[in-house]
């Protein structure tokens, strides 16, 4: 298994060298060919997907997981459409970020280049196979994909179809490949593929991400866990606060930019909390601190653990605080540096929140649900980084590149 | 030990929150105070250094290592001077890298912020204690330093002096601290301090760096190993090539941007190699491939291993190649993505080399010895990254920062 995967790594590395020199037009042709192939070979895909679904049923997967696994004509067209959208986006590779001349006459340019070989480890959703391959190809990266066993059959067919289409359109062999093993052992081999993989990007639940971060010696971009807070200041527009908290919690509770805790200033808690309860109704379970409970009828007492939990569900933790500082201390303690919002009309408080909260996205008076590549206008997204190195927040095409210095000399030596 | 270090981590984390909001003026005052304190307390430093030197002698350290350990009045003034130079450099924190408005009216800014808490693991040279602390402070980062046992006494006094001076000048307690343990165990604890440390930067030999990369779950910026090549094209100005190869090899052989291998096009090998041998004289041992040996009198046969070795010494590997492609394949195989140079007068070859070689710094007609923060005009340098995530090549102040998105809304919610 190890030998097979290292061979795959060598192929990807060779492909990456060629991909780095491909023009945007060449890469775009390949993306179009991949999209066409997905549509042309739909029956194959559906057949393979049916196998995964049958197996999932046997193993008693939940309805939600079965739905994530399911492919149909519309979803396949969605994947193809995603690839075609990538064609429209500007390729960041080759951009000269800056260029300057040194006193000795050397000119130094900082030029955007692909990362090289990207390793993706992901769970369930077979569309990630296509999305990730498309993003990597557009940015001149080779990709080694490792999906979960539950989608093995779908992923296998999808990867084969797009990889064949890409090669047919002039992309190098090995530019897109799927790890043919679905056991844990294959993932552990990937963790140690330094020299073959330039970066590992895990996409999935908190457990998967933690495991990759803890065990990989290949550099990792951590994505996704979001324990997001809204702080309702005593100078907040309370109607606006209601809208933003409601939207953050209930628009799509299962995603990382959803709200998990609301912190309410003591001075407005008696007004705000009953309105919030009325607004959220039976849709959301409130878990509240003792002081907040006084203003809530149906809430249950919160335990410490609740403030540290990414519920990803119709549950909201509630806490009354005495000051903005207390709110910010709470966020520093329990937050996961994803998305945080203050609702206030006070200029200095807004400014202090923006400056003092350490998170990928810090908001004043807008829903945390906007932390998303599409919503930020990046056009596409490979994930949302919650770490600080390389990329933070929504990662689009640019974040799949690095840079190198190119130096134009005329015989300069150092003395 | 673990509890002590985690407590140190908590202190640093708290300090980082405060440092992130400090103005450049406040940070500059602290840097000046640190510089003054180093000069005022010279006798203490020299006394502590004498202890390290005595211990080093007992353990039979080499003359080179003893010299790296040695502090004298001039070197201490050099460290103080380095801190004062940092005052002159522009603080990158707070820079709005870009800012744009979304169709719904939200304004999104990408703002440079400190990384948070930086862990430095380094060997020998006690000046790293001061340099790293200065760079981190200037960029609003807290730093946890872990020097080697051979410099324990010097590092201890240096860290105490600058940390006291910083606190005296209004910096938060814990902004600069030294791990009080010098055993391996302390380093292993640092590897697992996710949540306390945002990044680990190792500075030292290849063994140290490999060990950190392989074992740390905290994100690492890999620095320093440089197996650098010069490719002398058949359209090279051979006099220029001689200068550049000589400079790359002999200007300072013990550093990472020194040349280790010269690749010579077959067409010019008979002219170039004898001249190179004459030029380098007895200063440099040449290890050459069979074809190159024909044109060299005093060279020894190279073995495969020589091409993979960062000699850091007066040794140069030599290989004759039949084409630029062969040279670039060799570099892709043996290079460490540090610095690579082509010497040529041919426009298309120069362009192909710049585009096709994957390294932090790719040169045409200039010495690889320029890959250095000072030489690139960054004013200061914390190391030279040879990885691709976050930062590549010389890392100055900017590379000690990350960014966050700040979003100015007026009640926007997602629908």
mmCIF file with all atom_site columns, C-alpha atoms in Angstrom, chain A residues 13 17 20-21 98 100 102 104 106 108 110 113-117 192 194 198-199 213-217 219-221 240 243-244 247 251 257 325 328-329 332 337 353-367 369-370 372 374-378 387-394 398-399 402-415, chain B residues 13 17 20-21 98 100 102 104 106 108 110 113-117 192 194 198-199 213-217 219-221 240 243-244 247 251 257 325 328-329 332 337 353-367 369-370 372 374-378 387-394 398-399 402-415:
data_model
loop_
_atom_site.group_PDB
_atom_site.id
_atom_site.type_symbol
_atom_site.label_atom_id
_atom_site.label_alt_id
_atom_site.label_comp_id
_atom_site.label_asym_id
_atom_site.label_entity_id
_atom_site.label_seq_id
_atom_site.pdbx_PDB_ins_code
_atom_site.Cartn_x
_atom_site.Cartn_y
_atom_site.Cartn_z
_atom_site.occupancy
_atom_site.B_iso_or_equiv
_atom_site.pdbx_formal_charge
_atom_site.auth_seq_id
_atom_site.auth_comp_id
_atom_site.auth_asym_id
_atom_site.auth_atom_id
_atom_site.pdbx_PDB_model_num
ATOM 1   C CA . UNK A 1 13  ? 4.940   15.650 -8.007  1.00 0.00 ? 13  UNK A CA 1
ATOM 2   C CA . UNK A 1 17  ? 6.035   20.559 -12.182 1.00 0.00 ? 17  UNK A CA 1
ATOM 3   C CA . UNK A 1 20  ? 2.973   25.020 -12.764 1.00 0.00 ? 20  UNK A CA 1
ATOM 4   C CA . UNK A 1 21  ? 3.893   26.042 -16.315 1.00 0.00 ? 21  UNK A CA 1
ATOM 5   C CA . UNK A 1 98  ? 5.349   43.135 -5.903  1.00 0.00 ? 98  UNK A CA 1
ATOM 6   C CA . UNK A 1 100 ? 11.390  46.190 -6.642  1.00 0.00 ? 100 UNK A CA 1
ATOM 7   C CA . UNK A 1 102 ? 17.808  46.804 -5.063  1.00 0.00 ? 102 UNK A CA 1
ATOM 8   C CA . UNK A 1 104 ? 22.964  46.930 -6.608  1.00 0.00 ? 104 UNK A CA 1
ATOM 9   C CA . UNK A 1 106 ? 19.069  43.427 -9.008  1.00 0.00 ? 106 UNK A CA 1
ATOM 10  C CA . UNK A 1 108 ? 13.367  41.146 -7.217  1.00 0.00 ? 108 UNK A CA 1
ATOM 11  C CA . UNK A 1 110 ? 7.419   38.214 -5.760  1.00 0.00 ? 110 UNK A CA 1
ATOM 12  C CA . UNK A 1 113 ? 2.899   30.123 -7.956  1.00 0.00 ? 113 UNK A CA 1
ATOM 13  C CA . UNK A 1 114 ? 0.924   26.942 -7.205  1.00 0.00 ? 114 UNK A CA 1
ATOM 14  C CA . UNK A 1 115 ? 1.469   25.216 -3.869  1.00 0.00 ? 115 UNK A CA 1
ATOM 15  C CA . UNK A 1 116 ? 2.485   22.039 -5.709  1.00 0.00 ? 116 UNK A CA 1
ATOM 16  C CA . UNK A 1 117 ? 0.723   18.884 -4.549  1.00 0.00 ? 117 UNK A CA 1
ATOM 17  C CA . UNK A 1 192 ? 4.091   11.247 6.492   1.00 0.00 ? 192 UNK A CA 1
ATOM 18  C CA . UNK A 1 194 ? 6.515   15.102 3.260   1.00 0.00 ? 194 UNK A CA 1
ATOM 19  C CA . UNK A 1 198 ? 3.046   20.246 0.128   1.00 0.00 ? 198 UNK A CA 1
ATOM 20  C CA . UNK A 1 199 ? -0.084  20.603 2.219   1.00 0.00 ? 199 UNK A CA 1
ATOM 21  C CA . UNK A 1 213 ? -3.589  18.263 12.928  1.00 0.00 ? 213 UNK A CA 1
ATOM 22  C CA . UNK A 1 214 ? -2.221  16.050 15.676  1.00 0.00 ? 214 UNK A CA 1
ATOM 23  C CA . UNK A 1 215 ? -0.645  13.418 13.504  1.00 0.00 ? 215 UNK A CA 1
ATOM 24  C CA . UNK A 1 216 ? 0.469   14.919 10.217  1.00 0.00 ? 216 UNK A CA 1
ATOM 25  C CA . UNK A 1 217 ? 4.048   16.012 9.649   1.00 0.00 ? 217 UNK A CA 1
ATOM 26  C CA . UNK A 1 219 ? 1.803   21.018 6.861   1.00 0.00 ? 219 UNK A CA 1
ATOM 27  C CA . UNK A 1 220 ? -1.944  21.194 7.475   1.00 0.00 ? 220 UNK A CA 1
ATOM 28  C CA . UNK A 1 221 ? -4.511  23.873 6.860   1.00 0.00 ? 221 UNK A CA 1
ATOM 29  C CA . UNK A 1 240 ? -31.213 44.385 14.439  1.00 0.00 ? 240 UNK A CA 1
ATOM 30  C CA . UNK A 1 243 ? -32.452 39.565 13.163  1.00 0.00 ? 243 UNK A CA 1
ATOM 31  C CA . UNK A 1 244 ? -28.743 38.784 13.326  1.00 0.00 ? 244 UNK A CA 1
ATOM 32  C CA . UNK A 1 247 ? -30.193 34.401 11.159  1.00 0.00 ? 247 UNK A CA 1
ATOM 33  C CA . UNK A 1 251 ? -30.552 29.929 8.794   1.00 0.00 ? 251 UNK A CA 1
ATOM 34  C CA . UNK A 1 257 ? -20.376 29.877 10.634  1.00 0.00 ? 257 UNK A CA 1
ATOM 35  C CA . UNK A 1 325 ? -14.577 43.280 28.190  1.00 0.00 ? 325 UNK A CA 1
ATOM 36  C CA . UNK A 1 328 ? -14.455 39.583 24.783  1.00 0.00 ? 328 UNK A CA 1
ATOM 37  C CA . UNK A 1 329 ? -12.831 37.525 27.548  1.00 0.00 ? 329 UNK A CA 1
ATOM 38  C CA . UNK A 1 332 ? -11.117 34.554 23.845  1.00 0.00 ? 332 UNK A CA 1
ATOM 39  C CA . UNK A 1 337 ? -11.215 31.982 16.024  1.00 0.00 ? 337 UNK A CA 1
ATOM 40  C CA . UNK A 1 353 ? -14.300 44.699 19.192  1.00 0.00 ? 353 UNK A CA 1
ATOM 41  C CA . UNK A 1 354 ? -12.791 44.675 15.687  1.00 0.00 ? 354 UNK A CA 1
ATOM 42  C CA . UNK A 1 355 ? -9.304  45.297 17.082  1.00 0.00 ? 355 UNK A CA 1
ATOM 43  C CA . UNK A 1 356 ? -9.428  43.072 20.124  1.00 0.00 ? 356 UNK A CA 1
ATOM 44  C CA . UNK A 1 357 ? -11.174 39.909 18.983  1.00 0.00 ? 357 UNK A CA 1
ATOM 45  C CA . UNK A 1 358 ? -8.837  37.333 17.476  1.00 0.00 ? 358 UNK A CA 1
ATOM 46  C CA . UNK A 1 359 ? -10.803 35.482 14.807  1.00 0.00 ? 359 UNK A CA 1
ATOM 47  C CA . UNK A 1 360 ? -10.746 34.917 11.061  1.00 0.00 ? 360 UNK A CA 1
ATOM 48  C CA . UNK A 1 361 ? -13.796 37.158 10.604  1.00 0.00 ? 361 UNK A CA 1
ATOM 49  C CA . UNK A 1 362 ? -14.877 39.829 13.066  1.00 0.00 ? 362 UNK A CA 1
ATOM 50  C CA . UNK A 1 363 ? -18.194 41.529 12.371  1.00 0.00 ? 363 UNK A CA 1
ATOM 51  C CA . UNK A 1 364 ? -20.058 44.623 13.402  1.00 0.00 ? 364 UNK A CA 1
ATOM 52  C CA . UNK A 1 365 ? -23.804 44.450 12.792  1.00 0.00 ? 365 UNK A CA 1
ATOM 53  C CA . UNK A 1 366 ? -23.962 41.613 10.263  1.00 0.00 ? 366 UNK A CA 1
ATOM 54  C CA . UNK A 1 367 ? -24.647 37.900 10.389  1.00 0.00 ? 367 UNK A CA 1
ATOM 55  C CA . UNK A 1 369 ? -23.320 33.393 8.200   1.00 0.00 ? 369 UNK A CA 1
ATOM 56  C CA . UNK A 1 370 ? -21.469 35.556 5.648   1.00 0.00 ? 370 UNK A CA 1
ATOM 57  C CA . UNK A 1 372 ? -18.018 31.998 3.170   1.00 0.00 ? 372 UNK A CA 1
ATOM 58  C CA . UNK A 1 374 ? -19.032 32.817 -2.187  1.00 0.00 ? 374 UNK A CA 1
ATOM 59  C CA . UNK A 1 375 ? -20.436 35.474 0.145   1.00 0.00 ? 375 UNK A CA 1
ATOM 60  C CA . UNK A 1 376 ? -17.066 37.239 0.366   1.00 0.00 ? 376 UNK A CA 1
ATOM 61  C CA . UNK A 1 377 ? -16.987 37.350 -3.426  1.00 0.00 ? 377 UNK A CA 1
ATOM 62  C CA . UNK A 1 378 ? -14.174 34.844 -3.945  1.00 0.00 ? 378 UNK A CA 1
ATOM 63  C CA . UNK A 1 387 ? -5.695  28.685 11.922  1.00 0.00 ? 387 UNK A CA 1
ATOM 64  C CA . UNK A 1 388 ? -3.384  31.617 11.442  1.00 0.00 ? 388 UNK A CA 1
ATOM 65  C CA . UNK A 1 389 ? -0.620  30.435 9.140   1.00 0.00 ? 389 UNK A CA 1
ATOM 66  C CA . UNK A 1 390 ? -0.900  30.928 5.385   1.00 0.00 ? 390 UNK A CA 1
ATOM 67  C CA . UNK A 1 391 ? -4.611  31.570 5.134   1.00 0.00 ? 391 UNK A CA 1
ATOM 68  C CA . UNK A 1 392 ? -7.372  32.665 7.437   1.00 0.00 ? 392 UNK A CA 1
ATOM 69  C CA . UNK A 1 393 ? -11.120 32.522 6.879   1.00 0.00 ? 393 UNK A CA 1
ATOM 70  C CA . UNK A 1 394 ? -12.622 31.587 3.508   1.00 0.00 ? 394 UNK A CA 1
ATOM 71  C CA . UNK A 1 398 ? -5.437  32.669 -4.104  1.00 0.00 ? 398 UNK A CA 1
ATOM 72  C CA . UNK A 1 399 ? -5.142  30.657 -0.922  1.00 0.00 ? 399 UNK A CA 1
ATOM 73  C CA . UNK A 1 402 ? 2.194   30.437 -2.600  1.00 0.00 ? 402 UNK A CA 1
ATOM 74  C CA . UNK A 1 403 ? 4.860   32.730 -4.008  1.00 0.00 ? 403 UNK A CA 1
ATOM 75  C CA . UNK A 1 404 ? 8.448   32.597 -5.031  1.00 0.00 ? 404 UNK A CA 1
ATOM 76  C CA . UNK A 1 405 ? 11.029  35.305 -5.494  1.00 0.00 ? 405 UNK A CA 1
ATOM 77  C CA . UNK A 1 406 ? 12.445  35.677 -9.004  1.00 0.00 ? 406 UNK A CA 1
ATOM 78  C CA . UNK A 1 407 ? 15.648  37.671 -9.185  1.00 0.00 ? 407 UNK A CA 1
ATOM 79  C CA . UNK A 1 408 ? 16.893  39.328 -12.361 1.00 0.00 ? 408 UNK A CA 1
ATOM 80  C CA . UNK A 1 409 ? 20.618  40.011 -12.072 1.00 0.00 ? 409 UNK A CA 1
ATOM 81  C CA . UNK A 1 410 ? 23.446  41.115 -14.270 1.00 0.00 ? 410 UNK A CA 1
ATOM 82  C CA . UNK A 1 411 ? 26.324  39.397 -12.521 1.00 0.00 ? 411 UNK A CA 1
ATOM 83  C CA . UNK A 1 412 ? 25.837  40.690 -8.955  1.00 0.00 ? 412 UNK A CA 1
ATOM 84  C CA . UNK A 1 413 ? 27.825  38.971 -6.248  1.00 0.00 ? 413 UNK A CA 1
ATOM 85  C CA . UNK A 1 414 ? 27.846  39.599 -2.522  1.00 0.00 ? 414 UNK A CA 1
ATOM 86  C CA . UNK A 1 415 ? 30.858  41.232 -0.962  1.00 0.00 ? 415 UNK A CA 1
ATOM 87  C CA . UNK B 2 13  ? -1.523  34.071 25.321  1.00 0.00 ? 13  UNK B CA 1
ATOM 88  C CA . UNK B 2 17  ? -4.110  39.731 23.386  1.00 0.00 ? 17  UNK B CA 1
ATOM 89  C CA . UNK B 2 20  ? -2.155  42.999 19.482  1.00 0.00 ? 20  UNK B CA 1
ATOM 90  C CA . UNK B 2 21  ? -3.690  46.321 20.507  1.00 0.00 ? 21  UNK B CA 1
ATOM 91  C CA . UNK B 2 98  ? -7.402  45.226 0.816   1.00 0.00 ? 98  UNK B CA 1
ATOM 92  C CA . UNK B 2 100 ? -13.998 46.053 -0.702  1.00 0.00 ? 100 UNK B CA 1
ATOM 93  C CA . UNK B 2 102 ? -20.151 43.674 -1.262  1.00 0.00 ? 102 UNK B CA 1
ATOM 94  C CA . UNK B 2 104 ? -25.382 43.997 0.047   1.00 0.00 ? 104 UNK B CA 1
ATOM 95  C CA . UNK B 2 106 ? -21.164 45.187 3.786   1.00 0.00 ? 106 UNK B CA 1
ATOM 96  C CA . UNK B 2 108 ? -14.949 43.741 4.147   1.00 0.00 ? 108 UNK B CA 1
ATOM 97  C CA . UNK B 2 110 ? -8.386  42.327 5.214   1.00 0.00 ? 110 UNK B CA 1
ATOM 98  C CA . UNK B 2 113 ? -2.586  41.315 12.668  1.00 0.00 ? 113 UNK B CA 1
ATOM 99  C CA . UNK B 2 114 ? 0.083   39.581 14.764  1.00 0.00 ? 114 UNK B CA 1
ATOM 100 C CA . UNK B 2 115 ? 0.317   35.786 14.636  1.00 0.00 ? 115 UNK B CA 1
ATOM 101 C CA . UNK B 2 116 ? -0.202  35.653 18.391  1.00 0.00 ? 116 UNK B CA 1
ATOM 102 C CA . UNK B 2 117 ? 2.295   33.513 20.294  1.00 0.00 ? 117 UNK B CA 1
ATOM 103 C CA . UNK B 2 192 ? 1.953   19.733 21.667  1.00 0.00 ? 192 UNK B CA 1
ATOM 104 C CA . UNK B 2 194 ? -1.582  23.837 20.288  1.00 0.00 ? 194 UNK B CA 1
ATOM 105 C CA . UNK B 2 198 ? 0.309   29.685 17.045  1.00 0.00 ? 198 UNK B CA 1
ATOM 106 C CA . UNK B 2 199 ? 3.531   28.711 15.298  1.00 0.00 ? 199 UNK B CA 1
ATOM 107 C CA . UNK B 2 213 ? 8.727   19.168 11.460  1.00 0.00 ? 213 UNK B CA 1
ATOM 108 C CA . UNK B 2 214 ? 8.187   15.479 12.133  1.00 0.00 ? 214 UNK B CA 1
ATOM 109 C CA . UNK B 2 215 ? 6.956   15.756 15.677  1.00 0.00 ? 215 UNK B CA 1
ATOM 110 C CA . UNK B 2 216 ? 5.163   19.038 16.186  1.00 0.00 ? 216 UNK B CA 1
ATOM 111 C CA . UNK B 2 217 ? 1.396   19.302 15.988  1.00 0.00 ? 217 UNK B CA 1
ATOM 112 C CA . UNK B 2 219 ? 2.161   24.540 12.835  1.00 0.00 ? 219 UNK B CA 1
ATOM 113 C CA . UNK B 2 220 ? 5.832   24.864 11.922  1.00 0.00 ? 220 UNK B CA 1
ATOM 114 C CA . UNK B 2 221 ? 7.687   27.224 9.623   1.00 0.00 ? 221 UNK B CA 1
ATOM 115 C CA . UNK B 2 240 ? 30.296  35.992 -14.867 1.00 0.00 ? 240 UNK B CA 1
ATOM 116 C CA . UNK B 2 243 ? 32.309  35.051 -10.231 1.00 0.00 ? 243 UNK B CA 1
ATOM 117 C CA . UNK B 2 244 ? 28.892  33.786 -9.244  1.00 0.00 ? 244 UNK B CA 1
ATOM 118 C CA . UNK B 2 247 ? 30.967  33.859 -4.558  1.00 0.00 ? 247 UNK B CA 1
ATOM 119 C CA . UNK B 2 251 ? 31.935  33.830 0.403   1.00 0.00 ? 251 UNK B CA 1
ATOM 120 C CA . UNK B 2 257 ? 22.304  30.138 0.732   1.00 0.00 ? 257 UNK B CA 1
ATOM 121 C CA . UNK B 2 325 ? 16.038  20.246 -18.890 1.00 0.00 ? 325 UNK B CA 1
ATOM 122 C CA . UNK B 2 328 ? 16.262  21.396 -13.994 1.00 0.00 ? 328 UNK B CA 1
ATOM 123 C CA . UNK B 2 329 ? 15.446  17.717 -13.449 1.00 0.00 ? 329 UNK B CA 1
ATOM 124 C CA . UNK B 2 332 ? 13.956  19.121 -8.829  1.00 0.00 ? 332 UNK B CA 1
ATOM 125 C CA . UNK B 2 337 ? 13.631  24.610 -2.681  1.00 0.00 ? 337 UNK B CA 1
ATOM 126 C CA . UNK B 2 353 ? 14.369  28.583 -15.537 1.00 0.00 ? 353 UNK B CA 1
ATOM 127 C CA . UNK B 2 354 ? 12.484  31.254 -13.584 1.00 0.00 ? 354 UNK B CA 1
ATOM 128 C CA . UNK B 2 355 ? 9.154   29.634 -14.426 1.00 0.00 ? 355 UNK B CA 1
ATOM 129 C CA . UNK B 2 356 ? 10.108  25.997 -14.065 1.00 0.00 ? 356 UNK B CA 1
ATOM 130 C CA . UNK B 2 357 ? 12.300  25.828 -10.971 1.00 0.00 ? 357 UNK B CA 1
ATOM 131 C CA . UNK B 2 358 ? 10.388  25.422 -7.747  1.00 0.00 ? 358 UNK B CA 1
ATOM 132 C CA . UNK B 2 359 ? 12.365  27.242 -5.052  1.00 0.00 ? 359 UNK B CA 1
ATOM 133 C CA . UNK B 2 360 ? 11.959  30.163 -2.659  1.00 0.00 ? 360 UNK B CA 1
ATOM 134 C CA . UNK B 2 361 ? 14.403  32.254 -4.711  1.00 0.00 ? 361 UNK B CA 1
ATOM 135 C CA . UNK B 2 362 ? 15.187  31.632 -8.373  1.00 0.00 ? 362 UNK B CA 1
ATOM 136 C CA . UNK B 2 363 ? 17.980  33.739 -9.864  1.00 0.00 ? 363 UNK B CA 1
ATOM 137 C CA . UNK B 2 364 ? 19.275  34.699 -13.262 1.00 0.00 ? 364 UNK B CA 1
ATOM 138 C CA . UNK B 2 365 ? 22.871  35.914 -13.247 1.00 0.00 ? 365 UNK B CA 1
ATOM 139 C CA . UNK B 2 366 ? 23.312  36.756 -9.568  1.00 0.00 ? 366 UNK B CA 1
ATOM 140 C CA . UNK B 2 367 ? 24.743  35.039 -6.521  1.00 0.00 ? 367 UNK B CA 1
ATOM 141 C CA . UNK B 2 369 ? 24.127  34.490 -1.391  1.00 0.00 ? 369 UNK B CA 1
ATOM 142 C CA . UNK B 2 370 ? 21.586  37.308 -1.745  1.00 0.00 ? 370 UNK B CA 1
ATOM 143 C CA . UNK B 2 372 ? 18.677  37.032 2.942   1.00 0.00 ? 372 UNK B CA 1
ATOM 144 C CA . UNK B 2 374 ? 18.839  42.232 4.837   1.00 0.00 ? 374 UNK B CA 1
ATOM 145 C CA . UNK B 2 375 ? 19.947  41.774 1.218   1.00 0.00 ? 375 UNK B CA 1
ATOM 146 C CA . UNK B 2 376 ? 16.340  41.713 -0.005  1.00 0.00 ? 376 UNK B CA 1
ATOM 147 C CA . UNK B 2 377 ? 15.781  44.997 1.807   1.00 0.00 ? 377 UNK B CA 1
ATOM 148 C CA . UNK B 2 378 ? 13.492  43.667 4.538   1.00 0.00 ? 378 UNK B CA 1
ATOM 149 C CA . UNK B 2 387 ? 8.449   25.426 2.834   1.00 0.00 ? 387 UNK B CA 1
ATOM 150 C CA . UNK B 2 388 ? 5.543   26.728 0.874   1.00 0.00 ? 388 UNK B CA 1
ATOM 151 C CA . UNK B 2 389 ? 2.831   27.553 3.366   1.00 0.00 ? 389 UNK B CA 1
ATOM 152 C CA . UNK B 2 390 ? 2.529   31.054 4.803   1.00 0.00 ? 390 UNK B CA 1
ATOM 153 C CA . UNK B 2 391 ? 5.986   32.375 3.933   1.00 0.00 ? 391 UNK B CA 1
ATOM 154 C CA . UNK B 2 392 ? 8.716   31.489 1.501   1.00 0.00 ? 392 UNK B CA 1
ATOM 155 C CA . UNK B 2 393 ? 12.313  32.687 1.454   1.00 0.00 ? 393 UNK B CA 1
ATOM 156 C CA . UNK B 2 394 ? 13.551  35.438 3.763   1.00 0.00 ? 394 UNK B CA 1
ATOM 157 C CA . UNK B 2 398 ? 5.448   40.974 7.522   1.00 0.00 ? 398 UNK B CA 1
ATOM 158 C CA . UNK B 2 399 ? 5.954   37.224 7.687   1.00 0.00 ? 399 UNK B CA 1
ATOM 159 C CA . UNK B 2 402 ? -1.321  37.033 9.624   1.00 0.00 ? 402 UNK B CA 1
ATOM 160 C CA . UNK B 2 403 ? -4.554  38.768 8.689   1.00 0.00 ? 403 UNK B CA 1
ATOM 161 C CA . UNK B 2 404 ? -8.132  38.834 9.737   1.00 0.00 ? 404 UNK B CA 1
ATOM 162 C CA . UNK B 2 405 ? -11.253 39.992 7.991   1.00 0.00 ? 405 UNK B CA 1
ATOM 163 C CA . UNK B 2 406 ? -13.132 42.864 9.599   1.00 0.00 ? 406 UNK B CA 1
ATOM 164 C CA . UNK B 2 407 ? -16.673 43.307 8.371   1.00 0.00 ? 407 UNK B CA 1
ATOM 165 C CA . UNK B 2 408 ? -18.618 46.550 8.718   1.00 0.00 ? 408 UNK B CA 1
ATOM 166 C CA . UNK B 2 409 ? -22.300 45.857 8.424   1.00 0.00 ? 409 UNK B CA 1
ATOM 167 C CA . UNK B 2 410 ? -25.569 47.702 8.934   1.00 0.00 ? 410 UNK B CA 1
ATOM 168 C CA . UNK B 2 411 ? -27.774 44.788 9.873   1.00 0.00 ? 411 UNK B CA 1
ATOM 169 C CA . UNK B 2 412 ? -27.178 42.471 6.907   1.00 0.00 ? 412 UNK B CA 1
ATOM 170 C CA . UNK B 2 413 ? -28.443 38.913 7.241   1.00 0.00 ? 413 UNK B CA 1
ATOM 171 C CA . UNK B 2 414 ? -28.123 36.021 4.849   1.00 0.00 ? 414 UNK B CA 1
ATOM 172 C CA . UNK B 2 415 ? -31.184 34.851 3.003   1.00 0.00 ? 415 UNK B CA 1
#
